[in-house]
Coordinates of C-alpha atoms and ligand atoms in Angstrom, one line a residue:
M807 CA 14.3 -27.4 -17.1
F808 CA 15.3 -23.8 -17.6
E809 CA 16.9 -21.1 -15.5
T810 CA 15.9 -17.5 -15.8
V811 CA 18.7 -14.8 -15.8
I812 CA 17.8 -11.2 -15.1
G813 CA 19.9 -8.0 -15.0
L814 CA 18.3 -4.6 -14.3
E815 CA 19.2 -1.1 -15.3
V816 CA 17.4 1.5 -13.1
H817 CA 17.3 5.2 -13.9
V818 CA 16.9 7.2 -10.7
Q819 CA 16.1 10.9 -11.0
L820 CA 18.3 12.7 -8.4
N821 CA 16.4 15.2 -6.3
T822 CA 18.8 18.1 -6.8
K823 CA 17.5 21.6 -6.9
T824 CA 19.0 22.3 -10.3
K825 CA 19.8 20.4 -13.5
L826 CA 23.0 18.5 -14.1
F827 CA 24.9 21.0 -16.2
C828 CA 23.0 24.3 -15.7
S829 CA 21.2 26.2 -13.0
C830 CA 17.7 25.7 -14.3
A831 CA 15.3 24.3 -11.7
T832 CA 14.3 20.6 -11.8
S833 CA 10.8 21.3 -10.5
F834 CA 7.9 19.6 -12.2
A835 CA 4.6 21.1 -13.5
E836 CA 6.1 24.4 -14.7
R837 CA 4.8 25.9 -17.9
Q838 CA 6.3 24.1 -20.9
N839 CA 9.8 25.0 -21.7
S840 CA 10.1 27.6 -18.9
N841 CA 12.9 25.7 -17.0
T842 CA 15.4 26.1 -19.8
C843 CA 18.5 28.1 -20.7
P844 CA 21.1 28.2 -23.5
T845 CA 22.9 25.2 -21.9
C846 CA 20.0 22.7 -21.7
L847 CA 18.6 24.0 -25.0
A848 CA 22.1 23.1 -26.4
L849 CA 22.5 26.5 -28.0
P850 CA 25.9 26.9 -29.7
G851 CA 28.6 28.2 -27.4
A852 CA 26.8 27.4 -24.1
L853 CA 29.0 25.4 -21.8
P854 CA 27.9 22.8 -19.2
V855 CA 29.1 23.1 -15.6
V856 CA 28.8 19.9 -13.5
N857 CA 26.3 20.2 -10.6
K858 CA 28.2 19.3 -7.4
E859 CA 25.0 18.2 -5.5
A860 CA 24.3 15.6 -8.2
V861 CA 27.9 14.3 -7.9
V862 CA 27.7 14.0 -4.1
K863 CA 24.4 12.2 -4.3
A864 CA 25.8 9.7 -6.8
M865 CA 28.8 9.2 -4.5
R866 CA 26.5 8.6 -1.5
L867 CA 24.8 5.8 -3.3
G868 CA 28.3 4.4 -4.1
Y869 CA 29.4 4.3 -0.5
A870 CA 26.0 2.8 0.6
I871 CA 26.5 -0.1 -1.8
N872 CA 30.2 -0.7 -0.8
A873 CA 31.3 0.3 -4.3
D874 CA 34.5 1.9 -5.5
V875 CA 33.9 5.6 -5.9
N876 CA 36.2 7.1 -8.6
H877 CA 37.8 10.2 -7.5
T878 CA 38.3 11.0 -11.2
S879 CA 35.7 10.2 -13.8
Y880 CA 34.6 11.6 -17.1
F881 CA 31.6 12.5 -19.2
D882 CA 31.0 11.2 -22.7
R883 CA 28.6 12.0 -25.5
K884 CA 26.1 9.3 -26.6
S885 CA 24.8 10.3 -30.0
Y886 CA 21.3 9.8 -31.0
F887 CA 18.7 11.9 -32.9
Y888 CA 15.4 12.5 -31.3
P889 CA 13.3 15.6 -31.1
D890 CA 13.4 15.7 -27.3
S891 CA 17.2 16.0 -27.3
P892 CA 18.2 19.4 -28.7
S893 CA 21.9 18.6 -28.8
A894 CA 21.4 15.3 -30.6
Y895 CA 23.5 13.6 -28.0
Q896 CA 23.1 12.6 -24.4
I897 CA 25.8 13.4 -21.9
T898 CA 26.5 10.3 -19.9
Q899 CA 29.5 8.4 -18.3
F900 CA 30.4 5.6 -20.7
Y901 CA 34.1 4.9 -20.4
N902 CA 34.6 5.6 -16.7
A903 CA 31.6 5.8 -14.4
I904 CA 31.8 7.5 -11.0
V905 CA 30.6 4.4 -9.2
K906 CA 31.8 0.8 -9.9
N907 CA 31.7 -2.7 -8.3
G908 CA 28.9 -2.3 -5.7
E909 CA 26.5 -4.8 -4.2
L910 CA 23.1 -5.0 -2.8
F911 CA 21.6 -7.8 -0.7
I912 CA 18.2 -9.2 -1.4
D913 CA 16.1 -11.8 0.4
G914 CA 17.4 -15.2 -0.7
A915 CA 15.1 -18.2 -1.1
D916 CA 16.3 -19.9 2.1
G917 CA 15.9 -16.8 4.4
S918 CA 19.5 -15.7 4.1
W919 CA 20.7 -12.7 2.1
K920 CA 21.6 -13.0 -1.5
R921 CA 24.2 -10.8 -3.0
V922 CA 23.5 -9.0 -6.3
S923 CA 26.4 -7.2 -7.9
I924 CA 26.0 -3.6 -9.1
T925 CA 28.4 -3.3 -12.0
Q926 CA 28.3 0.5 -12.0
A927 CA 26.3 3.6 -11.5
H928 CA 26.8 6.6 -13.7
L929 CA 25.5 10.1 -14.0
E930 CA 23.7 11.2 -17.1
A931 CA 21.4 14.0 -18.3
D932 CA 17.7 13.2 -19.0
A933 CA 16.0 14.1 -22.3
G934 CA 13.0 16.3 -22.7
K935 CA 9.5 15.1 -23.5
S936 CA 7.7 14.8 -26.7
I937 CA 4.0 15.5 -26.5
H938 CA 1.8 14.0 -29.2
A939 CA -1.6 15.7 -29.5
G940 CA -3.5 14.5 -32.5
A941 CA -1.8 15.7 -35.7
I942 CA 0.7 17.9 -34.0
S943 CA 3.7 17.0 -31.8
K944 CA 5.2 19.3 -29.3
V945 CA 8.5 19.2 -27.4
D946 CA 8.8 20.2 -23.7
L947 CA 12.4 20.6 -22.6
N948 CA 11.7 21.3 -18.9
R949 CA 13.1 17.9 -18.1
A950 CA 16.1 18.1 -20.5
G951 CA 19.3 18.1 -18.4
T952 CA 17.7 16.7 -15.2
P953 CA 20.3 14.5 -13.4
L954 CA 19.8 10.8 -13.6
L955 CA 21.8 8.1 -11.9
E956 CA 21.7 4.9 -14.0
I957 CA 22.3 1.9 -11.7
V958 CA 23.3 -1.3 -13.6
S959 CA 23.1 -4.7 -11.9
G960 CA 25.0 -7.8 -12.8
P961 CA 22.9 -10.6 -14.4
D962 CA 22.4 -12.1 -11.0
M963 CA 18.7 -12.4 -10.4
R964 CA 17.1 -15.8 -11.1
S965 CA 13.4 -15.2 -10.9
A966 CA 10.8 -12.4 -11.3
D967 CA 10.4 -12.3 -7.5
E968 CA 14.2 -11.8 -7.0
A969 CA 14.1 -9.0 -9.6
V970 CA 11.2 -7.3 -7.8
D971 CA 12.8 -7.7 -4.5
Y972 CA 16.0 -6.1 -5.8
L973 CA 14.0 -3.2 -7.2
K974 CA 12.2 -2.7 -3.9
K975 CA 15.4 -2.8 -1.9
L976 CA 17.0 -0.3 -4.3
H977 CA 13.9 1.9 -4.2
S978 CA 14.0 1.9 -0.4
L979 CA 17.7 2.6 -0.4
V980 CA 17.6 5.7 -2.6
R981 CA 14.8 7.1 -0.4
Y982 CA 16.7 6.4 2.8
L983 CA 19.7 8.1 1.3
D984 CA 17.5 11.0 0.3
I985 CA 19.0 11.2 -3.2
S986 CA 15.7 10.7 -5.1
D987 CA 12.0 10.8 -4.3
A988 CA 11.8 7.6 -6.5
N989 CA 8.2 8.3 -7.4
M990 CA 7.5 5.6 -10.0
Q991 CA 4.3 7.2 -11.4
E992 CA 6.2 10.4 -12.1
G993 CA 9.1 8.5 -13.7
S994 CA 11.7 9.3 -11.1
F995 CA 12.5 5.6 -10.8
R996 CA 12.3 3.7 -14.1
C997 CA 13.7 0.4 -15.0
D998 CA 14.8 -1.6 -18.0
V999 CA 14.7 -5.3 -17.5
N1000 CA 17.1 -7.7 -19.3
V1001 CA 15.8 -11.3 -19.4
S1002 CA 17.3 -14.5 -20.8
I1003 CA 16.8 -18.2 -20.2
R1004 CA 19.2 -21.1 -20.4
P1005 CA 18.9 -24.8 -19.9
K1006 CA 19.7 -25.7 -16.2
G1007 CA 23.3 -26.6 -15.9
Q1008 CA 24.5 -24.6 -19.0
E1009 CA 27.3 -22.3 -18.2
E1010 CA 26.8 -19.9 -21.1
F1011 CA 24.1 -17.2 -20.9
G1012 CA 21.2 -17.2 -23.3
T1013 CA 20.3 -14.3 -25.6
R1014 CA 19.0 -11.4 -23.6
V1015 CA 16.0 -9.3 -24.5
E1016 CA 15.6 -5.8 -22.9
I1017 CA 12.2 -4.6 -21.8
K1018 CA 12.2 -0.9 -21.5
N1019 CA 10.8 1.6 -19.1
I1020 CA 8.5 -0.3 -16.8
N1021 CA 7.0 1.8 -14.1
S1022 CA 5.6 -0.5 -11.5
F1023 CA 6.8 -3.5 -9.5
K1024 CA 3.7 -5.4 -10.6
F1025 CA 4.4 -4.8 -14.3
V1026 CA 8.0 -5.9 -13.8
K1027 CA 6.9 -9.2 -12.5
Q1028 CA 4.3 -9.6 -15.3
A1029 CA 6.7 -8.6 -18.0
I1030 CA 9.4 -11.0 -16.8
E1031 CA 6.9 -13.9 -16.5
Y1032 CA 5.5 -13.3 -19.9
E1033 CA 9.0 -13.0 -21.5
V1034 CA 10.4 -16.1 -19.8
E1035 CA 7.4 -18.1 -21.1
R1036 CA 7.8 -16.8 -24.6
Q1037 CA 11.5 -17.7 -24.6
I1038 CA 11.0 -21.2 -23.2
E1039 CA 8.3 -21.9 -25.7
A1040 CA 10.6 -20.8 -28.5
Y1041 CA 13.3 -23.0 -27.2
E1042 CA 11.1 -26.0 -26.9
D1043 CA 9.6 -25.5 -30.3
G1044 CA 13.1 -25.4 -31.8
V1045 CA 12.8 -21.8 -33.0
Y1046 CA 14.8 -20.1 -30.3
E1047 CA 17.4 -18.7 -32.8
D1048 CA 14.6 -17.2 -34.9
E1049 CA 12.4 -15.7 -32.2
V1050 CA 14.8 -14.7 -29.4
W1051 CA 17.4 -12.2 -30.5
Q1052 CA 19.0 -9.2 -28.8
E1053 CA 16.3 -6.6 -29.1
T1054 CA 14.4 -4.0 -27.2
R1055 CA 10.8 -4.8 -26.3
L1056 CA 8.0 -2.9 -24.7
F1057 CA 5.5 -4.2 -22.1
D1058 CA 1.9 -3.7 -23.1
V1059 CA 0.1 -3.3 -19.8
D1060 CA -3.4 -3.9 -21.2
K1061 CA -2.5 -7.1 -22.9
G1062 CA 0.1 -8.3 -20.4
E1063 CA 2.5 -9.0 -23.3
T1064 CA 5.9 -7.8 -24.4
K1065 CA 6.2 -6.5 -28.0
S1066 CA 9.2 -6.0 -30.2
M1067 CA 10.1 -2.3 -30.4
R1068 CA 13.4 -2.2 -32.2
G1069 CA 16.7 -4.1 -32.5
K1070 CA 19.0 -3.4 -29.7
E1071 CA 21.6 -0.8 -30.7
D1072 CA 25.2 -1.8 -30.4
S1073 CA 27.3 0.6 -28.5
A1074 CA 29.0 1.4 -31.8
D1075 CA 25.7 2.9 -33.0
Y1076 CA 26.0 5.5 -30.4
R1077 CA 29.4 6.7 -31.4
Y1078 CA 30.4 7.5 -27.8
F1079 CA 33.3 9.9 -27.3
P1080 CA 34.6 12.0 -24.4
D1081 CA 32.7 15.3 -24.2
P1082 CA 35.3 18.0 -25.0
D1083 CA 33.3 20.6 -23.2
I1084 CA 33.5 19.0 -19.8
R1085 CA 36.7 18.7 -17.8
P1086 CA 37.4 15.5 -15.9
L1087 CA 35.2 15.2 -12.8
I1088 CA 37.6 15.3 -9.8
V1089 CA 35.9 15.0 -6.4
T1090 CA 37.3 16.8 -3.4
E1091 CA 37.8 15.5 0.1
E1092 CA 35.0 17.7 1.2
M1093 CA 32.7 16.0 -1.2
V1094 CA 33.8 12.6 0.0
A1095 CA 33.1 13.6 3.6
E1096 CA 29.7 14.9 2.6
A1097 CA 28.8 11.8 0.6
K1098 CA 29.8 9.5 3.5
C1099 CA 27.2 11.1 5.8
I1100 CA 24.9 8.1 5.5
P1101 CA 22.0 7.4 7.8
E1102 CA 21.3 3.9 9.2
L1103 CA 20.3 1.9 6.2
P1104 CA 17.5 -0.7 6.0
A1105 CA 19.8 -3.8 6.0
Q1106 CA 21.5 -2.5 9.2
K1107 CA 18.2 -1.7 10.7
V1108 CA 16.9 -5.2 10.0
Q1109 CA 20.0 -6.6 11.8
R1110 CA 19.6 -4.3 14.7
Y1111 CA 15.9 -5.0 15.1
I1112 CA 16.7 -8.8 15.2
D1113 CA 19.8 -8.5 17.5
K1114 CA 18.8 -5.7 19.9
L1115 CA 15.0 -5.7 19.8
G1116 CA 14.4 -9.4 19.5
L1117 CA 12.2 -9.2 16.5
K1118 CA 11.8 -11.8 13.8
K1119 CA 13.4 -11.1 10.4
V1120 CA 10.1 -11.1 8.5
D1121 CA 8.8 -8.4 10.9
A1122 CA 12.1 -6.4 10.7
L1123 CA 11.9 -6.5 6.9
I1124 CA 8.3 -5.1 7.0
L1125 CA 9.2 -2.3 9.4
T1126 CA 12.2 -1.2 7.6
A1127 CA 11.1 -1.4 3.9
E1128 CA 9.9 2.2 3.9
K1129 CA 11.9 4.8 5.9
E1130 CA 8.8 6.6 7.1
L1131 CA 7.5 3.4 8.7
A1132 CA 10.8 2.7 10.3
H1133 CA 10.9 6.2 11.7
Y1134 CA 7.4 5.9 13.0
F1135 CA 8.3 2.6 14.7
E1136 CA 11.3 4.1 16.3
E1137 CA 9.3 7.0 17.6
I1138 CA 6.9 4.6 19.3
L1139 CA 9.9 2.9 20.9
A1140 CA 11.1 6.3 22.3
Q1141 CA 8.1 6.0 24.6
D1142 CA 9.9 3.1 26.3
V1143 CA 7.5 0.3 25.3
Q1144 CA 8.3 -3.3 24.4
P1145 CA 9.3 -3.7 20.8
K1146 CA 6.9 -6.6 20.2
N1147 CA 4.0 -4.5 21.4
A1148 CA 5.1 -1.6 19.2
L1149 CA 5.2 -4.0 16.3
T1150 CA 1.8 -5.4 16.9
W1151 CA 0.0 -2.1 17.5
L1152 CA 1.7 -0.5 14.5
T1153 CA 1.4 -3.3 11.9
S1154 CA -1.9 -5.0 12.9
E1155 CA -3.8 -2.2 14.4
L1156 CA -2.7 1.2 13.1
L1157 CA -1.8 0.1 9.5
G1158 CA -5.1 -1.7 9.2
R1159 CA -7.0 1.4 10.1
L1160 CA -4.9 3.6 7.8
K1161 CA -5.4 1.2 4.9
K1162 CA -9.2 1.3 5.4
E1163 CA -9.0 5.1 5.0
S1164 CA -6.5 4.9 2.2
L1165 CA -4.0 6.9 4.2
D1166 CA -0.2 6.3 4.5
I1167 CA 1.9 6.4 7.6
T1168 CA 3.0 10.0 7.1
S1169 CA -0.6 11.2 7.2
S1170 CA -1.6 9.1 10.2
P1171 CA -4.1 10.9 12.4
V1172 CA -2.5 9.3 15.4
A1173 CA 1.1 10.4 16.0
A1174 CA 3.7 7.8 17.0
A1175 CA 4.2 9.3 20.4
K1176 CA 0.5 8.9 21.1
L1177 CA 0.4 5.3 20.0
G1178 CA 3.4 4.8 22.3
Q1179 CA 1.5 6.3 25.2
L1180 CA -1.5 4.0 24.4
I1181 CA 0.9 1.0 24.5
T1182 CA 2.3 2.2 27.8
R1183 CA -1.2 2.2 29.3
I1184 CA -1.7 -1.4 28.2
E1185 CA 1.7 -2.4 29.6
D1186 CA 1.0 -0.7 33.0
G1187 CA -2.4 -2.4 33.3
T1188 CA -4.5 0.8 33.1
I1189 CA -6.4 -0.5 30.1
S1190 CA -7.0 -3.9 28.5
G1191 CA -6.1 -4.9 25.0
K1192 CA -9.8 -4.7 24.1
G1193 CA -10.1 -1.3 25.6
A1194 CA -7.0 -0.1 23.8
K1195 CA -8.6 -1.0 20.4
E1196 CA -11.6 1.1 21.3
L1197 CA -9.2 3.9 22.4
L1198 CA -7.3 3.7 19.1
D1199 CA -10.5 4.0 17.2
H1200 CA -11.4 7.1 19.2
L1201 CA -7.9 8.7 18.8
F1202 CA -8.2 8.0 15.0
E1203 CA -11.3 10.2 14.9
N1204 CA -10.5 12.7 17.7
D1205 CA -7.5 14.8 18.6
S1206 CA -7.6 14.0 22.3
E1207 CA -4.9 13.1 24.8
V1208 CA -4.5 9.4 25.6
D1209 CA -5.2 9.7 29.4
V1210 CA -8.1 12.1 28.9
A1211 CA -9.7 9.7 26.4
I1212 CA -9.2 6.8 28.7
E1213 CA -11.3 8.7 31.3
E1214 CA -13.9 9.9 28.8
L1215 CA -14.4 6.4 27.4
N1216 CA -14.4 4.9 30.9
L1217 CA -11.7 2.3 29.9
K1218 CA -9.8 2.1 33.1
Q1219 CA -9.5 -1.5 34.3
V1220 CA -10.3 -2.2 37.9
S1221 CA -7.0 -3.4 39.3
D1222 CA -7.8 -2.6 42.9
D1223 CA -7.8 -5.9 44.9
G1224 CA -10.7 -5.0 47.2
A1225 CA -13.1 -4.3 44.4
I1226 CA -12.2 -7.5 42.5
L1227 CA -12.3 -9.6 45.6
E1228 CA -15.7 -8.4 46.4
I1229 CA -16.9 -9.7 43.0
I1230 CA -15.0 -12.9 43.4
D1231 CA -16.6 -13.6 46.8
T1232 CA -20.2 -13.1 45.5
I1233 CA -19.5 -15.5 42.6
I1234 CA -18.0 -18.1 44.9
S1235 CA -20.9 -18.0 47.3
S1236 CA -23.5 -18.3 44.6
N1237 CA -21.7 -21.2 42.9
E1238 CA -20.9 -23.5 45.7
D1239 CA -21.5 -26.7 43.7
K1240 CA -18.9 -25.6 41.1
V1241 CA -16.4 -24.6 43.7
A1242 CA -16.7 -28.1 45.2
E1243 CA -16.2 -29.7 41.7
Y1244 CA -13.2 -27.5 41.1
K1245 CA -11.6 -28.4 44.4
G1246 CA -12.4 -32.0 43.6
G1247 CA -10.1 -31.8 40.6
K1248 CA -12.1 -30.4 37.8
E1249 CA -9.6 -27.7 37.0
K1250 CA -11.2 -26.7 33.7
L1251 CA -13.8 -24.8 35.8
F1252 CA -11.2 -22.1 36.5
G1253 CA -12.0 -20.5 33.2
F1254 CA -15.7 -20.4 34.2
F1255 CA -14.9 -18.4 37.3
V1256 CA -12.7 -15.9 35.4
G1257 CA -15.5 -15.5 32.9
Q1258 CA -18.0 -14.8 35.6
V1259 CA -15.8 -12.2 37.2
M1260 CA -15.2 -10.4 33.9
K1261 CA -18.9 -10.5 33.1
V1262 CA -20.0 -9.0 36.4
S1263 CA -17.3 -6.3 36.2
K1264 CA -18.5 -5.6 32.6
G1265 CA -15.0 -6.4 31.3
S1266 CA -13.4 -3.7 33.4
A1267 CA -11.5 -6.0 35.8
N1268 CA -7.8 -6.5 35.0
P1269 CA -7.7 -10.1 33.9
Q1270 CA -4.3 -10.7 35.3
K1271 CA -5.4 -9.6 38.7
V1272 CA -8.6 -11.6 38.4
N1273 CA -6.5 -14.7 37.7
E1274 CA -4.1 -14.1 40.7
L1275 CA -6.9 -13.4 43.2
L1276 CA -9.1 -16.3 42.0
K1277 CA -6.2 -18.7 42.5
E1278 CA -5.7 -17.4 45.9
R1279 CA -9.3 -17.6 46.9
L1280 CA -9.9 -21.1 45.4
G1281 CA -6.8 -22.4 47.0
Ligands
ADP362 P1 24.8 -3.0 -22.8 O1 26.1 -2.3 -22.7 O2 24.5 -3.5 -24.1 O3 23.7 -2.2 -22.2 P2 25.4 -4.4 -20.4 O4 26.6 -5.3 -20.4 O5 25.6 -3.0 -19.9 O6 24.9 -4.3 -21.9 O7 24.2 -5.1 -19.7 C1 23.0 -4.4 -19.5 C2 22.2 -5.2 -18.5 O8 21.9 -6.5 -19.0 C3 22.9 -5.5 -17.2 O9 22.0 -5.2 -16.2 C4 23.3 -6.9 -17.3 O10 23.3 -7.5 -16.0 C5 22.2 -7.5 -18.1 N1 22.5 -8.7 -18.8 C6 23.7 -8.9 -19.6 N2 23.6 -10.2 -20.1 C7 22.4 -10.7 -19.7 C8 21.8 -12.0 -20.0 N3 22.4 -12.9 -20.8 N4 20.6 -12.2 -19.4 C9 20.0 -11.3 -18.7 N5 20.6 -10.1 -18.4 C10 21.8 -9.8 -18.9
MG363 MG1 23.8 -0.6 -20.6
ZN364 ZN1 19.2 25.1 -18.3

């Protein structure tokens, strides 16, 4: 039996207005090479100046993961030659990162939280892009110098599912913190996966392989599963030493396989050294205060939903995974409805309808306050659950007010005793035999009477009232 060991390195593109060391805009989709200046083009003599917004955002992540935030840190040069890096080195934090010793909690196998250590998070500048078009290659440096935060986990994950859960939790966290849009398709949240195996019980780690730049949760899972199988097979065939070595691999999405890309560089290959152009990064008290402005985070929300709202953990996890969904849920609650009703109407009814139309919660045609009013009308007995579904369908298509739509669609339940009693009495008098049977002990018949009343009222009678009044009449 083998155990899988996984450690993740995630590159998060920080959503700052300007680049890490110059005042060029970070916006996408500009004309090629238009967001550039002497600094990000690495022209001789141009000096980098550290972007305070990027530093504060890195610090904010640090505080959110209970890490040590270094009040003094440094930038270093990582040398490598590639056309998309005009300076032939990347500015990063190698010797002393701004964030160290953090943690993130993922869903453990037994329903508890599992702690994953975050060794460090450091600031670095992104490279540009090479564009290969047939026989010619072009370089676009719009992205060069964009701030990245590289978040490095400890080798703490033990399955592909745990790795994916870690990534989802981290993705959700950086979005809650508003430090990145974390758009995976656009590359603002990219991850390198380190995978090794070892026989169960063995203390020492196996040889790790790094799979670079995977841009979806699904591919992370597939890549890990493929790689684990490859390594186990090599081990069992007695060729582990030959086939598993420290290298960088790529995941081929079409084939679902990882492929050797290059041997993993040793850090010596990069000839790291402190960047002489950049002074030590010393953070001010003002920056600390700004970075500590942290909204309620998903893990805290989960706990509050369980403790204060009486929700189950599974449901709390669903509601809080995306900050937009959690905000929507909390806006429904602002209408003073029961949390469980809000949960049901949001997750089973609204999300289902949104999914059918390929919409997400931020583009819901029904606003949270309106869904809250709809739930209020169920709770105060004005409409039935069935009527509410019809109402929601209507609100999905039409921009009408809840109470107006209830009138228009004729959804009001009859709760008035007199009207219901009238129906009950006709039914009792035309079913004397059944009434006698019921009174003689055949209690199952109660459902029959309820059914009859509902039928005659065409479903408009308030079922709770019908039950009460029937019990009274039948004695
Ligand atoms: P490097 O400096 O070569 O990049 P690190 O020590 O920074 O190496 O580790 C990089 C990543 O690899 C980290 O996320 C770490 O948790 C992970 N890792 C290290 N050893 C292993 C291993 N044996 N199996 C799986 N992941 C590992
Ligand atoms: Mg590393
Ligand atoms: Zn620039």
